[in-house]
Coordinates of C-alpha atoms in Angstrom, one line a residue:
Chain A
A3 CA 103.5 68.4 126.6
Q4 CA 103.2 69.4 123.0
K5 CA 104.5 72.7 122.0
I6 CA 105.1 74.7 118.8
T7 CA 107.8 77.5 118.7
Q8 CA 108.1 80.1 116.0
T9 CA 111.1 82.3 116.9
Q10 CA 110.7 84.9 114.2
P11 CA 108.0 87.5 115.0
G12 CA 108.7 89.2 111.7
M13 CA 110.6 88.6 108.5
F14 CA 111.5 90.7 105.4
V15 CA 112.2 89.3 102.0
Q16 CA 112.8 90.8 98.6
E17 CA 110.3 90.0 95.9
K18 CA 111.3 86.9 93.8
E19 CA 113.7 85.6 96.5
A20 CA 113.2 82.6 98.6
V21 CA 112.5 82.8 102.4
T22 CA 112.5 80.2 105.2
L23 CA 110.1 80.5 108.2
D24 CA 111.2 78.6 111.2
C25 CA 109.2 76.2 113.3
T26 CA 110.3 73.8 116.0
Y27 CA 108.0 71.4 117.9
D28 CA 108.0 69.2 120.9
T29 CA 106.1 66.0 121.3
S30 CA 106.5 62.6 122.7
D31 CA 104.0 61.0 120.4
P32 CA 105.6 59.1 117.5
S33 CA 102.6 59.8 115.3
Y34 CA 101.9 63.5 114.5
G35 CA 101.1 65.9 111.7
L36 CA 102.5 69.3 111.0
F37 CA 100.6 72.0 109.2
W38 CA 101.4 75.5 107.9
Y39 CA 98.6 78.1 107.5
K40 CA 98.7 81.6 106.0
Q41 CA 96.6 84.4 107.3
P42 CA 96.4 87.5 105.1
S43 CA 95.4 90.9 106.6
S44 CA 91.8 90.1 105.7
G45 CA 91.8 87.5 108.5
E46 CA 91.0 84.1 106.9
M47 CA 93.3 81.2 107.6
I48 CA 94.4 79.3 104.5
F49 CA 95.9 75.8 104.7
L50 CA 99.2 75.6 102.8
I51 CA 101.0 72.3 103.4
Y52 CA 101.1 69.2 105.5
Q53 CA 103.8 66.9 106.7
G54 CA 103.2 63.6 108.5
S55 CA 105.7 62.3 111.0
Y56 CA 106.2 59.0 109.0
D57 CA 106.5 60.7 105.6
Q58 CA 109.8 59.9 104.0
Q59 CA 109.8 62.8 101.6
N60 CA 109.6 66.5 102.4
A61 CA 106.2 67.9 101.5
T62 CA 105.9 70.3 98.5
E63 CA 102.9 72.3 97.2
G64 CA 103.7 74.6 94.4
R65 CA 106.0 77.3 95.7
Y66 CA 105.8 76.0 99.2
S67 CA 108.0 73.2 100.6
L68 CA 108.5 71.9 104.1
N69 CA 112.0 71.3 105.3
F70 CA 111.3 68.5 107.8
Q71 CA 114.1 67.5 110.1
K72 CA 112.7 64.9 112.4
A73 CA 115.7 64.4 114.7
R74 CA 115.9 68.2 115.3
K75 CA 112.1 68.5 115.6
S76 CA 111.9 71.2 113.1
A77 CA 109.5 71.8 110.2
N78 CA 110.5 75.0 108.4
L79 CA 108.4 76.4 105.6
V80 CA 110.3 77.5 102.5
I81 CA 108.6 79.9 100.1
S82 CA 110.3 80.1 96.7
A83 CA 110.1 83.1 94.4
S84 CA 108.3 85.3 96.9
Q85 CA 105.4 87.4 95.6
L86 CA 103.9 90.6 97.1
G87 CA 100.8 88.6 97.8
D88 CA 102.8 86.4 100.2
S89 CA 102.9 89.2 102.7
A90 CA 100.9 87.7 105.6
M91 CA 101.0 86.0 109.0
Y92 CA 102.2 82.4 108.9
F93 CA 101.3 79.8 111.5
C94 CA 102.9 76.4 112.2
A95 CA 100.6 73.9 113.8
M96 CA 100.8 70.3 115.1
R97 CA 98.3 67.6 115.8
E98 CA 99.3 64.5 117.7
G99 CA 98.1 61.3 116.2
S100 CA 97.7 58.8 119.0
T101 CA 97.3 61.0 122.0
G102 CA 96.3 64.4 120.8
G103 CA 93.0 63.3 119.6
F104 CA 91.1 66.2 118.2
K105 CA 93.3 69.1 119.2
T106 CA 95.8 71.0 117.1
I107 CA 98.2 73.5 118.7
F108 CA 99.5 76.6 117.0
G109 CA 102.7 78.6 117.2
A110 CA 102.6 82.4 117.8
G111 CA 103.1 83.1 114.1
T112 CA 105.6 84.9 111.9
R113 CA 104.7 88.0 110.0
L114 CA 106.2 88.0 106.5
F115 CA 106.8 91.3 104.6
V116 CA 107.6 91.0 100.9
K117 CA 109.4 94.1 99.5
A118 CA 109.0 95.2 95.9
Chain B
D11 CA 84.2 74.5 97.7
V12 CA 84.3 74.2 101.4
K13 CA 82.8 76.9 103.5
V14 CA 82.8 77.9 107.1
T15 CA 80.7 81.0 107.8
Q16 CA 80.9 83.1 110.9
S17 CA 77.9 85.3 111.6
S18 CA 79.7 88.6 112.0
R19 CA 83.1 90.1 110.9
Y20 CA 83.0 92.8 113.5
L21 CA 81.0 93.0 116.7
V22 CA 80.9 95.6 119.5
K23 CA 79.3 94.7 122.9
R24 CA 79.2 96.1 126.4
T25 CA 80.6 94.5 129.6
G26 CA 78.2 92.2 131.2
E27 CA 76.3 91.4 128.0
K28 CA 75.7 87.8 126.9
V29 CA 77.3 87.4 123.5
F30 CA 76.6 84.8 120.9
L31 CA 79.0 84.0 118.1
E32 CA 77.7 81.7 115.4
C33 CA 79.5 79.4 113.1
V34 CA 78.1 77.2 110.3
Q35 CA 79.9 74.8 108.0
D36 CA 78.6 73.1 104.9
M37 CA 81.1 70.2 104.6
D38 CA 79.4 67.7 106.9
H39 CA 82.4 67.8 109.2
E40 CA 82.2 66.1 112.6
N41 CA 84.8 68.2 114.4
M42 CA 84.4 71.9 115.1
F43 CA 86.5 74.3 117.0
W44 CA 86.5 77.8 118.5
Y45 CA 89.8 79.7 118.9
R46 CA 90.8 83.2 120.0
Q47 CA 93.7 84.9 118.4
D48 CA 95.7 87.5 120.2
P49 CA 99.0 89.2 119.0
G50 CA 102.1 87.2 120.1
L51 CA 100.0 84.3 121.4
G52 CA 98.9 82.6 118.2
L53 CA 95.6 80.7 118.3
R54 CA 94.4 79.3 121.5
L55 CA 91.7 76.7 121.7
I56 CA 88.6 77.7 123.7
Y57 CA 86.3 74.7 123.1
F58 CA 85.9 72.0 120.5
S59 CA 83.2 69.5 119.6
Y60 CA 83.9 66.1 118.0
D61 CA 80.2 65.5 117.2
V62 CA 76.7 66.7 117.6
K63 CA 75.9 67.5 121.3
M64 CA 79.5 66.7 122.2
K65 CA 81.8 69.3 123.6
E66 CA 85.2 69.4 125.3
K67 CA 87.1 72.2 127.0
G68 CA 90.1 73.5 125.3
D69 CA 93.0 75.4 126.9
I70 CA 91.1 78.6 127.8
P71 CA 87.4 77.8 128.4
E72 CA 86.9 80.1 131.4
G73 CA 84.1 82.6 130.7
Y74 CA 82.9 80.8 127.6
S75 CA 80.4 78.1 126.8
V76 CA 79.4 76.4 123.6
S77 CA 76.4 74.7 122.0
R78 CA 76.2 72.2 119.2
E79 CA 72.6 71.1 118.6
K80 CA 73.1 70.4 114.9
K81 CA 76.1 69.0 113.0
E82 CA 76.6 72.1 110.9
R83 CA 76.4 74.7 113.6
F84 CA 78.7 75.5 116.5
S85 CA 78.0 78.5 118.8
L86 CA 80.3 80.2 121.2
I87 CA 78.7 82.0 124.1
L88 CA 80.3 84.7 126.3
E89 CA 78.1 84.4 129.4
S90 CA 79.0 87.8 130.8
A91 CA 81.3 89.7 128.5
S92 CA 84.4 91.3 129.9
T93 CA 87.0 93.6 128.4
N94 CA 89.6 90.9 128.5
Q95 CA 87.5 89.0 126.0
T96 CA 88.2 91.6 123.3
S97 CA 89.9 89.5 120.6
M98 CA 89.7 87.9 117.2
Y99 CA 87.6 84.7 117.3
L100 CA 88.1 82.0 114.7
C101 CA 85.8 79.0 114.1
A102 CA 87.1 75.9 112.3
S103 CA 85.9 72.6 111.2
R104 CA 87.6 69.4 110.2
M105 CA 86.7 65.9 108.9
A106 CA 87.1 63.3 111.6
G107 CA 89.7 60.6 111.4
A108 CA 93.2 60.9 109.9
T109 CA 95.9 63.1 111.3
N110 CA 96.5 64.7 107.9
Q111 CA 93.1 66.4 107.7
P112 CA 93.6 70.2 107.9
Q113 CA 91.1 72.5 109.6
H114 CA 89.0 74.8 107.5
F115 CA 88.5 78.3 109.0
G116 CA 85.9 81.0 108.9
D117 CA 86.9 84.6 108.2
G118 CA 86.9 85.4 111.9
T119 CA 85.0 87.8 114.2
R120 CA 86.7 90.8 115.7
L121 CA 84.9 91.3 119.0
S122 CA 85.3 94.4 121.0
I123 CA 83.9 94.6 124.6
L124 CA 83.5 98.1 125.9

């Protein structure tokens, strides 16, 4: 069965430093997609970055990059040069391509605190 | 810009009431979803709809039903509200097809059942 694990309930980082948020997943489907979303205290979920299982390169979007290690089934989010506005909940999610159909499953989330 | 609108940000209801949560998207997306979010549990799928008048149970459908009469609107119904349904409810939509399509979310409804 598909599963997403985020083992860090909370993380602290100093402003302007980089931080890595962990995500491991479990699936038997060779085709899948991995997503990261940000949820500020206001509640809306914001899509950050996507990595496909067949993508050769790690995904990058501005200050966000995804450290994709397929053999270890991990998809860690790296935020470079943290800003105060990065303080939020972060969710890792997975959608299986061939068997998951329409469903996406989410991890429990990591709350990031950026310190000035 | 894409937009998913949920009818209420905050809602307070009493046990036993029938509660309607409405969600409208303006992106002509085929797929729509209802999740509930609880601390430490992430987002759990209640129901989803892959097209008009189509619906499928998610992981926690008990006590809920849905309606999708028009493509842009997906309603979540709590048939007889109970206190354990106090939660944050999130609606999302997505273009059908490729795995790489992200979901677009509304701002959420914080529902309290007293």
